[in-house]
mmCIF file of C-alpha atoms in Angstrom:
data_model
loop_
_atom_site.group_PDB
_atom_site.id
_atom_site.type_symbol
_atom_site.label_atom_id
_atom_site.label_comp_id
_atom_site.label_asym_id
_atom_site.label_seq_id
_atom_site.Cartn_x
_atom_site.Cartn_y
_atom_site.Cartn_z
ATOM 1 C CA MET A 4 -14.966 12.721 -1.206
ATOM 2 C CA PHE A 5 -14.866 13.307 2.517
ATOM 3 C CA CYS A 6 -16.853 15.642 4.715
ATOM 4 C CA LEU A 7 -17.559 16.200 8.374
ATOM 5 C CA SER A 8 -20.881 15.504 10.058
ATOM 6 C CA LEU A 9 -21.892 16.807 13.494
ATOM 7 C CA ILE A 10 -23.653 14.082 15.491
ATOM 8 C CA GLU A 11 -25.288 14.037 18.920
ATOM 9 C CA HIS A 12 -25.666 10.665 20.603
ATOM 10 C CA ASN A 13 -26.773 9.330 24.002
ATOM 11 C CA LEU A 14 -23.944 6.943 24.734
ATOM 12 C CA PRO A 15 -24.168 4.316 27.466
ATOM 13 C CA LEU A 16 -20.701 3.632 28.792
ATOM 14 C CA PRO A 17 -20.375 0.001 29.871
ATOM 15 C CA PRO A 18 -19.074 -0.491 33.432
ATOM 16 C CA HIS A 19 -15.857 -2.259 32.410
ATOM 17 C CA LEU A 20 -14.636 1.014 30.886
ATOM 18 C CA LEU A 21 -15.267 3.138 33.971
ATOM 19 C CA ASN A 22 -11.685 2.924 35.238
ATOM 20 C CA ARG A 23 -10.325 4.488 32.015
ATOM 21 C CA PRO A 24 -9.944 8.240 31.434
ATOM 22 C CA LEU A 25 -13.340 9.481 30.335
ATOM 23 C CA LEU A 26 -12.320 10.873 26.972
ATOM 24 C CA ASP A 27 -10.536 7.703 25.907
ATOM 25 C CA ALA A 28 -13.369 5.461 27.015
ATOM 26 C CA ILE A 29 -15.965 7.553 25.178
ATOM 27 C CA LYS A 30 -13.811 7.654 22.044
ATOM 28 C CA GLU A 31 -13.403 3.898 22.111
ATOM 29 C CA GLU A 32 -17.134 3.338 22.504
ATOM 30 C CA LEU A 33 -17.920 5.741 19.687
ATOM 31 C CA GLU A 34 -15.402 4.004 17.420
ATOM 32 C CA ARG A 35 -16.950 0.666 18.242
ATOM 33 C CA LEU A 36 -20.396 1.948 17.363
ATOM 34 C CA PHE A 37 -19.727 4.092 14.260
ATOM 35 C CA LEU A 38 -16.426 3.188 12.584
ATOM 36 C CA ASP A 39 -16.781 1.499 9.193
ATOM 37 C CA LYS A 40 -20.565 1.651 9.405
ATOM 38 C CA VAL A 41 -22.914 3.298 6.923
ATOM 39 C CA ILE A 42 -25.323 5.956 8.218
ATOM 40 C CA SER A 43 -28.251 6.441 5.877
ATOM 41 C CA ASN A 44 -27.941 9.685 3.854
ATOM 42 C CA LEU A 45 -24.724 10.608 5.640
ATOM 43 C CA GLY A 46 -22.340 8.040 4.106
ATOM 44 C CA LEU A 47 -19.664 5.683 5.317
ATOM 45 C CA CYS A 48 -18.083 6.663 8.628
ATOM 46 C CA ILE A 49 -14.310 6.746 8.299
ATOM 47 C CA SER A 50 -13.146 8.123 11.601
ATOM 48 C CA ILE A 51 -14.000 10.188 14.680
ATOM 49 C CA TYR A 52 -12.670 13.670 13.956
ATOM 50 C CA ASP A 53 -13.145 15.219 17.377
ATOM 51 C CA ILE A 54 -15.452 15.320 20.399
ATOM 52 C CA ARG A 55 -17.094 18.689 20.948
ATOM 53 C CA THR A 56 -19.053 18.309 24.237
ATOM 54 C CA ILE A 57 -19.763 15.595 26.776
ATOM 55 C CA GLU A 58 -22.716 16.044 29.119
ATOM 56 C CA GLY A 59 -24.527 13.954 31.616
ATOM 57 C CA GLY A 60 -23.042 10.898 33.187
ATOM 58 C CA PHE A 61 -26.370 9.914 34.707
ATOM 59 C CA VAL A 62 -26.930 6.379 35.903
ATOM 60 C CA PHE A 63 -30.456 5.238 35.184
ATOM 61 C CA PRO A 64 -32.180 2.944 37.670
ATOM 62 C CA GLY A 65 -31.536 -0.748 37.054
ATOM 63 C CA ASP A 66 -28.605 0.054 34.734
ATOM 64 C CA GLY A 67 -24.930 -0.490 35.436
ATOM 65 C CA SER A 68 -23.665 1.893 32.784
ATOM 66 C CA SER A 69 -23.602 5.679 32.917
ATOM 67 C CA THR A 70 -25.146 7.514 29.978
ATOM 68 C CA TYR A 71 -23.455 10.550 28.411
ATOM 69 C CA LYS A 72 -24.823 12.919 25.769
ATOM 70 C CA VAL A 73 -21.896 13.365 23.416
ATOM 71 C CA VAL A 74 -21.666 15.841 20.517
ATOM 72 C CA PHE A 75 -18.893 14.915 18.085
ATOM 73 C CA ARG A 76 -17.807 15.168 14.455
ATOM 74 C CA LEU A 77 -17.309 12.208 12.158
ATOM 75 C CA ILE A 78 -15.301 12.070 8.942
ATOM 76 C CA MET A 79 -17.768 10.643 6.448
ATOM 77 C CA PHE A 80 -17.072 9.280 3.001
ATOM 78 C CA ARG A 81 -19.871 10.873 0.961
ATOM 79 C CA PRO A 82 -19.006 11.970 -2.579
ATOM 80 C CA TYR A 83 -21.306 14.615 -4.003
ATOM 81 C CA VAL A 84 -23.318 13.902 -7.158
ATOM 82 C CA GLY A 85 -21.178 15.009 -10.085
ATOM 83 C CA GLU A 86 -17.836 14.436 -8.414
ATOM 84 C CA ILE A 87 -15.154 12.702 -10.432
ATOM 85 C CA LEU A 88 -13.440 9.851 -8.599
ATOM 86 C CA CYS A 89 -10.745 7.405 -9.529
ATOM 87 C CA GLY A 90 -11.315 3.711 -8.790
ATOM 88 C CA LYS A 91 -9.986 0.318 -9.797
ATOM 89 C CA LEU A 92 -11.922 -1.977 -12.100
ATOM 90 C CA LYS A 93 -12.644 -5.035 -9.967
ATOM 91 C CA ALA A 94 -15.186 -7.037 -11.938
ATOM 92 C CA SER A 95 -17.049 -6.873 -15.203
ATOM 93 C CA ASP A 96 -20.216 -8.683 -16.227
ATOM 94 C CA ALA A 97 -23.338 -8.395 -18.351
ATOM 95 C CA ASN A 98 -24.813 -5.769 -15.972
ATOM 96 C CA GLY A 99 -21.831 -3.443 -16.315
ATOM 97 C CA LEU A 100 -18.669 -2.705 -14.375
ATOM 98 C CA HIS A 101 -17.848 -2.986 -10.692
ATOM 99 C CA LEU A 102 -15.284 -0.517 -9.378
ATOM 100 C CA SER A 103 -13.520 -0.334 -6.055
ATOM 101 C CA LEU A 104 -11.832 2.375 -4.002
ATOM 102 C CA GLY A 105 -9.897 0.042 -1.727
ATOM 103 C CA PHE A 106 -11.914 0.917 1.343
ATOM 104 C CA PHE A 107 -15.272 0.997 -0.527
ATOM 105 C CA ASP A 108 -16.280 -1.647 -3.039
ATOM 106 C CA ASP A 109 -19.900 -1.068 -3.979
ATOM 107 C CA ILE A 110 -19.489 1.131 -7.030
ATOM 108 C CA LYS A 111 -21.451 0.060 -10.105
ATOM 109 C CA VAL A 112 -21.401 1.439 -13.639
ATOM 110 C CA PRO A 113 -24.537 0.021 -15.302
ATOM 111 C CA VAL A 114 -24.540 -0.764 -19.004
ATOM 112 C CA HIS A 115 -26.437 2.368 -20.053
ATOM 113 C CA LEU A 116 -23.819 4.625 -18.493
ATOM 114 C CA LEU A 117 -20.867 3.129 -20.380
ATOM 115 C CA PRO A 118 -19.462 4.961 -23.449
ATOM 116 C CA LEU A 119 -21.796 4.922 -26.422
ATOM 117 C CA LYS A 120 -20.369 2.180 -28.586
ATOM 118 C CA SER A 121 -19.432 -0.463 -26.024
ATOM 119 C CA ARG A 122 -19.887 -4.129 -26.488
ATOM 120 C CA MET A 123 -19.092 -7.095 -24.303
ATOM 121 C CA GLY A 124 -16.352 -9.508 -25.342
ATOM 122 C CA GLU A 125 -16.543 -13.273 -24.841
ATOM 123 C CA ASP A 126 -14.408 -13.224 -21.711
ATOM 124 C CA GLY A 127 -16.716 -10.769 -19.960
ATOM 125 C CA ILE A 128 -14.523 -7.737 -20.652
ATOM 126 C CA TRP A 129 -16.311 -4.697 -22.051
ATOM 127 C CA ILE A 130 -14.745 -3.091 -25.115
ATOM 128 C CA TRP A 131 -15.206 0.498 -26.277
ATOM 129 C CA GLU A 132 -15.372 0.677 -30.061
ATOM 130 C CA HIS A 133 -13.526 3.896 -30.827
ATOM 131 C CA GLU A 134 -12.593 5.144 -34.280
ATOM 132 C CA CYS A 135 -8.928 4.734 -33.388
ATOM 133 C CA GLY A 136 -9.518 1.057 -32.557
ATOM 134 C CA ASP A 137 -11.042 -1.183 -29.937
ATOM 135 C CA LEU A 138 -10.210 -0.243 -26.343
ATOM 136 C CA PRO A 139 -10.816 -3.063 -23.869
ATOM 137 C CA MET A 140 -11.719 -2.237 -20.264
ATOM 138 C CA ASP A 141 -9.314 -4.653 -18.596
ATOM 139 C CA LEU A 142 -9.515 -5.540 -14.898
ATOM 140 C CA ASP A 143 -7.316 -3.787 -12.330
ATOM 141 C CA GLU A 144 -7.146 -0.612 -14.409
ATOM 142 C CA GLU A 145 -7.591 2.879 -12.920
ATOM 143 C CA VAL A 146 -10.922 4.290 -14.026
ATOM 144 C CA HIS A 147 -12.198 7.862 -13.708
ATOM 145 C CA PHE A 148 -15.946 7.960 -13.203
ATOM 146 C CA ARG A 149 -18.573 10.564 -12.373
ATOM 147 C CA VAL A 150 -20.905 9.903 -9.423
ATOM 148 C CA THR A 151 -24.520 10.002 -10.646
ATOM 149 C CA LYS A 152 -26.394 8.672 -7.633
ATOM 150 C CA ILE A 153 -25.842 7.244 -4.168
ATOM 151 C CA ASN A 154 -28.358 4.668 -2.999
ATOM 152 C CA TYR A 155 -28.984 3.611 0.579
ATOM 153 C CA PRO A 156 -31.177 0.537 0.195
ATOM 154 C CA PRO A 157 -33.130 -0.462 3.327
ATOM 155 C CA ILE A 158 -31.995 -3.581 5.181
ATOM 156 C CA PRO A 159 -33.809 -6.555 3.621
ATOM 157 C CA VAL A 160 -35.933 -8.632 5.955
ATOM 158 C CA GLU A 161 -35.231 -11.862 4.111
ATOM 159 C CA GLN A 162 -32.490 -12.819 1.757
ATOM 160 C CA ASP A 163 -31.846 -15.815 -0.487
ATOM 161 C CA ALA A 164 -29.027 -18.020 0.714
ATOM 162 C CA ASN A 165 -26.900 -17.390 -2.375
ATOM 163 C CA ALA A 166 -27.748 -13.746 -3.041
ATOM 164 C CA ASN A 167 -24.995 -11.099 -2.951
ATOM 165 C CA PRO A 168 -24.223 -9.828 0.539
ATOM 166 C CA PHE A 169 -26.321 -6.799 1.340
ATOM 167 C CA SER A 170 -24.588 -3.481 0.662
ATOM 168 C CA PRO A 171 -26.034 -0.551 2.690
ATOM 169 C CA MET A 172 -24.512 2.104 0.420
ATOM 170 C CA GLU A 173 -24.190 1.891 -3.358
ATOM 171 C CA ILE A 174 -22.658 4.402 -5.692
ATOM 172 C CA ILE A 175 -23.845 4.471 -9.312
ATOM 173 C CA GLY A 176 -21.194 5.951 -11.592
ATOM 174 C CA GLU A 177 -20.953 6.841 -15.257
ATOM 175 C CA ILE A 178 -18.005 6.811 -17.621
ATOM 176 C CA TYR A 179 -19.842 8.385 -20.513
ATOM 177 C CA GLY A 180 -18.069 11.527 -21.589
ATOM 178 C CA ASP A 181 -14.711 13.124 -22.346
ATOM 179 C CA GLY A 182 -12.014 12.439 -19.823
ATOM 180 C CA LEU A 183 -13.941 9.606 -18.150
ATOM 181 C CA GLY A 184 -13.195 5.911 -18.311
ATOM 182 C CA LEU A 185 -9.808 4.234 -18.150
ATOM 183 C CA LEU A 186 -6.999 6.596 -17.236
ATOM 184 C CA SER A 187 -4.814 5.066 -19.947
ATOM 185 C CA TRP A 188 -7.254 6.317 -22.627
ATOM 186 C CA TRP A 189 -6.637 9.985 -21.769
ATOM 187 C CA ALA A 190 -3.194 10.134 -20.147
ATOM 188 C CA ASP A 191 -0.523 11.761 -22.240
ATOM 189 C CA MET B 30 -28.510 9.351 17.561
ATOM 190 C CA LYS B 31 -29.327 12.766 16.140
ATOM 191 C CA THR B 32 -27.673 14.465 13.198
ATOM 192 C CA LEU B 33 -27.076 18.081 14.160
ATOM 193 C CA GLN B 34 -25.357 19.021 10.903
ATOM 194 C CA ALA B 35 -25.110 16.622 8.009
ATOM 195 C CA ASN B 36 -22.430 18.698 6.327
ATOM 196 C CA ALA B 37 -20.185 20.478 8.824
ATOM 197 C CA GLY B 38 -17.445 21.118 6.315
ATOM 198 C CA VAL B 39 -15.629 19.360 3.486
ATOM 199 C CA LEU B 40 -12.174 17.903 3.767
ATOM 200 C CA THR B 41 -9.576 17.531 1.038
ATOM 201 C CA ASN B 42 -7.866 14.181 0.712
ATOM 202 C CA LEU B 43 -4.744 15.779 2.136
ATOM 203 C CA GLU B 44 -6.517 16.770 5.362
ATOM 204 C CA VAL B 45 -7.862 13.240 5.877
ATOM 205 C CA LEU B 46 -4.426 11.817 5.122
ATOM 206 C CA GLU B 47 -2.744 14.176 7.616
ATOM 207 C CA PHE B 48 -5.377 13.328 10.233
ATOM 208 C CA LEU B 49 -4.816 9.595 9.856
ATOM 209 C CA ARG B 50 -1.041 10.067 9.828
ATOM 210 C CA ALA B 51 -1.226 12.092 13.044
ATOM 211 C CA ARG B 52 -3.184 9.235 14.621
ATOM 212 C CA GLY B 53 -0.377 6.855 13.741
ATOM 213 C CA ALA B 54 -1.316 5.204 10.451
ATOM 214 C CA THR B 55 1.541 4.105 8.270
ATOM 215 C CA SER B 56 1.879 2.161 5.035
ATOM 216 C CA ASP B 57 3.172 -0.801 6.944
ATOM 217 C CA PRO B 58 0.116 -3.031 7.652
ATOM 218 C CA MET B 59 1.479 -4.434 10.912
ATOM 219 C CA GLY B 60 2.794 -1.157 12.287
ATOM 220 C CA CYS B 61 -0.527 0.594 12.717
ATOM 221 C CA LEU B 62 -2.471 -2.088 14.540
ATOM 222 C CA GLY B 63 -2.831 -0.447 17.922
ATOM 223 C CA ALA B 64 -3.393 3.141 16.934
ATOM 224 C CA VAL B 65 -5.790 2.924 13.985
ATOM 225 C CA ALA B 66 -8.517 0.506 13.049
ATOM 226 C CA PRO B 67 -8.083 -1.741 9.971
ATOM 227 C CA SER B 68 -10.771 0.188 8.090
ATOM 228 C CA GLU B 69 -8.888 3.433 8.666
ATOM 229 C CA CYS B 70 -5.738 1.681 7.443
ATOM 230 C CA LYS B 71 -7.482 0.851 4.168
ATOM 231 C CA VAL B 72 -8.486 4.488 3.669
ATOM 232 C CA PHE B 73 -4.868 5.512 4.404
ATOM 233 C CA ASP B 74 -3.515 2.996 1.902
ATOM 234 C CA HIS B 75 -5.868 4.306 -0.777
ATOM 235 C CA LEU B 76 -5.001 7.955 -0.130
ATOM 236 C CA VAL B 77 -1.253 7.342 -0.067
ATOM 237 C CA ASN B 78 -1.416 6.173 -3.679
ATOM 238 C CA THR B 79 -3.176 9.342 -4.874
ATOM 239 C CA GLY B 80 -1.843 12.815 -5.480
ATOM 240 C CA ALA B 81 -2.623 13.793 -1.884
ATOM 241 C CA CYS B 82 0.433 11.936 -0.648
ATOM 242 C CA ASN B 83 2.941 14.625 -1.749
ATOM 243 C CA GLN B 84 0.757 17.679 -1.313
ATOM 244 C CA THR B 85 1.294 20.399 1.266
ATOM 245 C CA ARG B 86 -1.088 22.984 2.652
ATOM 246 C CA GLY B 87 1.059 25.693 1.148
ATOM 247 C CA ALA B 88 0.672 24.224 -2.313
ATOM 248 C CA ILE B 89 -3.101 24.017 -1.901
ATOM 249 C CA ASP B 90 -3.319 27.632 -0.650
ATOM 250 C CA GLU B 91 -1.289 28.794 -3.599
ATOM 251 C CA PHE B 92 -3.445 26.854 -6.031
ATOM 252 C CA LEU B 93 -6.629 28.382 -4.528
ATOM 253 C CA LYS B 94 -5.179 31.890 -4.737
ATOM 254 C CA ARG B 95 -4.066 31.530 -8.336
ATOM 255 C CA CYS B 96 -7.207 29.904 -9.654
ATOM 256 C CA GLU B 97 -9.417 32.814 -8.510
ATOM 257 C CA LYS B 98 -9.515 34.275 -11.983
ATOM 258 C CA PHE B 99 -11.125 31.141 -13.449
ATOM 259 C CA LYS B 100 -14.138 31.580 -11.143
ATOM 260 C CA LEU B 101 -14.504 27.915 -10.335
ATOM 261 C CA ALA B 102 -17.089 26.592 -7.904
ATOM 262 C CA LYS B 103 -15.827 25.361 -4.545
ATOM 263 C CA ALA B 104 -16.727 21.776 -5.416
ATOM 264 C CA GLU B 105 -14.778 22.029 -8.683
ATOM 265 C CA LYS B 106 -11.664 23.338 -6.914
ATOM 266 C CA LEU B 107 -11.904 20.526 -4.368
ATOM 267 C CA ASN B 108 -12.249 17.960 -7.137
ATOM 268 C CA ILE B 109 -9.201 19.334 -8.957
ATOM 269 C CA ILE B 110 -7.106 19.315 -5.794
ATOM 270 C CA ASN B 111 -8.090 15.726 -5.058
ATOM 271 C CA LEU B 112 -7.791 14.355 -8.546
ATOM 272 C CA ARG B 113 -4.906 16.378 -9.988
ATOM 273 C CA PRO B 114 -5.859 16.165 -13.680
ATOM 274 C CA SER B 115 -2.775 16.418 -15.850
ATOM 275 C CA ASN B 116 -4.278 17.369 -19.193
ATOM 276 C CA GLN B 117 -7.269 19.086 -20.755
ATOM 277 C CA ALA B 118 -9.243 15.912 -21.380
ATOM 278 C CA LEU B 119 -9.097 14.963 -17.697
ATOM 279 C CA ILE B 120 -10.125 18.442 -16.501
ATOM 280 C CA ASP B 121 -13.098 18.599 -18.865
ATOM 281 C CA PRO B 122 -15.562 16.424 -16.881
ATOM 282 C CA ILE B 123 -14.746 18.250 -13.602
ATOM 283 C CA ILE B 124 -15.860 21.700 -14.782
ATOM 284 C CA GLU B 125 -19.504 22.102 -15.730
ATOM 285 C CA TYR B 126 -20.164 23.869 -19.017
ATOM 286 C CA CYS B 127 -16.420 24.027 -19.567
ATOM 287 C CA GLU B 128 -16.636 25.435 -23.111
ATOM 288 C CA LYS B 129 -18.872 28.351 -22.084
ATOM 289 C CA ARG B 130 -17.014 29.335 -18.913
ATOM 290 C CA LEU B 131 -13.377 29.024 -19.924
ATOM 291 C CA THR B 132 -12.613 30.779 -23.163
ATOM 292 C CA LYS B 133 -10.590 29.119 -25.852
ATOM 293 C CA ASP B 134 -9.806 31.482 -28.679
ATOM 294 C CA GLU B 135 -6.947 30.339 -30.871
ATOM 295 C CA ALA B 136 -7.032 33.491 -32.971
ATOM 296 C CA ARG B 137 -6.232 35.673 -29.965
ATOM 297 C CA GLY B 138 -4.008 33.082 -28.359
ATOM 298 C CA ILE B 139 -6.136 32.653 -25.220
ATOM 299 C CA ASP B 140 -6.617 29.154 -23.915
ATOM 300 C CA GLU B 141 -7.880 29.284 -20.342
ATOM 301 C CA VAL B 142 -8.317 25.519 -20.079
ATOM 302 C CA GLN B 143 -4.639 25.013 -20.870
ATOM 303 C CA GLU B 144 -3.736 27.757 -18.371
ATOM 304 C CA LEU B 145 -5.656 25.882 -15.700
ATOM 305 C CA VAL B 146 -3.944 22.635 -16.617
ATOM 306 C CA ASP B 147 -0.535 24.340 -16.495
ATOM 307 C CA LEU B 148 -1.405 25.809 -13.078
ATOM 308 C CA VAL B 149 -2.313 22.337 -11.790
ATOM 309 C CA LEU B 150 0.856 20.784 -13.141
ATOM 310 C CA GLU B 151 2.986 23.572 -11.693
ATOM 311 C CA VAL B 152 1.523 23.939 -8.205
ATOM 312 C CA LEU B 153 0.184 20.519 -7.241
ATOM 313 C CA PRO B 154 2.721 17.690 -6.994
ATOM 314 C CA PRO B 155 2.087 14.549 -9.083
ATOM 315 C CA PRO B 156 0.958 11.286 -7.521
ATOM 316 C CA PRO B 157 3.672 8.793 -6.514
ATOM 317 C CA ALA B 158 4.994 6.691 -9.377
ATOM 318 C CA LYS B 159 3.634 3.197 -9.656
ATOM 319 C CA PRO B 160 6.531 0.735 -9.727
ATOM 320 C CA ASP B 161 5.346 -1.378 -12.664
ATOM 321 C CA GLU B 162 4.099 1.398 -14.932
ATOM 322 C CA GLU B 163 6.074 3.770 -17.079
ATOM 323 C CA MET B 164 4.754 7.189 -16.088
ATOM 324 C CA GLN B 165 6.333 10.054 -17.938
ATOM 325 C CA ALA B 166 7.509 13.338 -16.427
ATOM 326 C CA LEU B 167 7.082 12.335 -12.819
ATOM 327 C CA GLU B 168 10.468 13.523 -11.603
ATOM 328 C CA GLU B 169 9.942 17.092 -12.858
ATOM 329 C CA THR B 170 9.523 20.555 -11.377
ATOM 330 C CA PRO B 171 6.746 20.140 -8.769
ATOM 331 C CA THR B 172 9.088 18.482 -6.272
ATOM 332 C CA GLU B 173 11.551 21.388 -6.621
ATOM 333 C CA LYS B 174 8.776 23.810 -5.862
ATOM 334 C CA LEU B 175 7.933 21.807 -2.739
ATOM 335 C CA MET B 176 11.547 22.042 -1.579
ATOM 336 C CA GLU B 177 11.434 25.816 -2.007
ATOM 337 C CA GLU B 178 8.316 26.114 0.130
ATOM 338 C CA ASN B 179 9.835 23.985 2.897
#
């Protein structure tokens, strides 16, 4: 689920932080810039793991802040394709299921990646028609899913007023297969 | 911003949990306000409810040593450590081509999938019990093993 990424960044340090110890000030600036943000193709930044090198400290003409070249490692949330994760079922509609990991909510399981004989009930809950009986996919259940794709859609230039808020990172999951789907189906 | 190395190493859930704990994150939402950001708190809350909460590095090292004979890929071992599947059905989607790689011969009494499941149950501690669910066999052996290691 988590991996480290080595990043180099030219960081301007605003003047109001210049009285703080350098390492703390740089860490705070980096956290302000990167924490809880999605970097395209790298994933969601969870935390600053460590700072490897700090160079520079030059003040450019006309600028009040000093610029440092910092090399550091970030803990990124980036599951690999094929990884099995466990999420909670947050919402269910005609397009499929929406799962959540607590800190990450944009996980979709589209209709064609649900188990083979699934149909939608009247209340919007999907039901798997198994030979042992109907198994509903109730909300707030733990679901095991396999990651099939991670999308990083580009930032839209215009958006409708009532469209869903833009999600910079989307995980498409599948629950088609043995051992996938609601945990209660397979737990002994 | 320049990415020098997109993948500088993978982390198990336990390592992320230990890192956040060392920074000062706790389960109490008000307690960790100064030390960790709210987003890090959410990650901590999620990880504390998984199997990583009770794991130790010793248990993970032992699991890695003892699962050598199954010849699993690194990604598969990582997935098993993070997910802690407790039966054959749950392990099946983790391992690619499970039927071909792990032999299951009832005539000769070999069931490698079950051996792997037993290894997981024995070495890796179970996730914390949810208060409103009836989860069977949660108070069993793995916690004793943990006490021995400590």
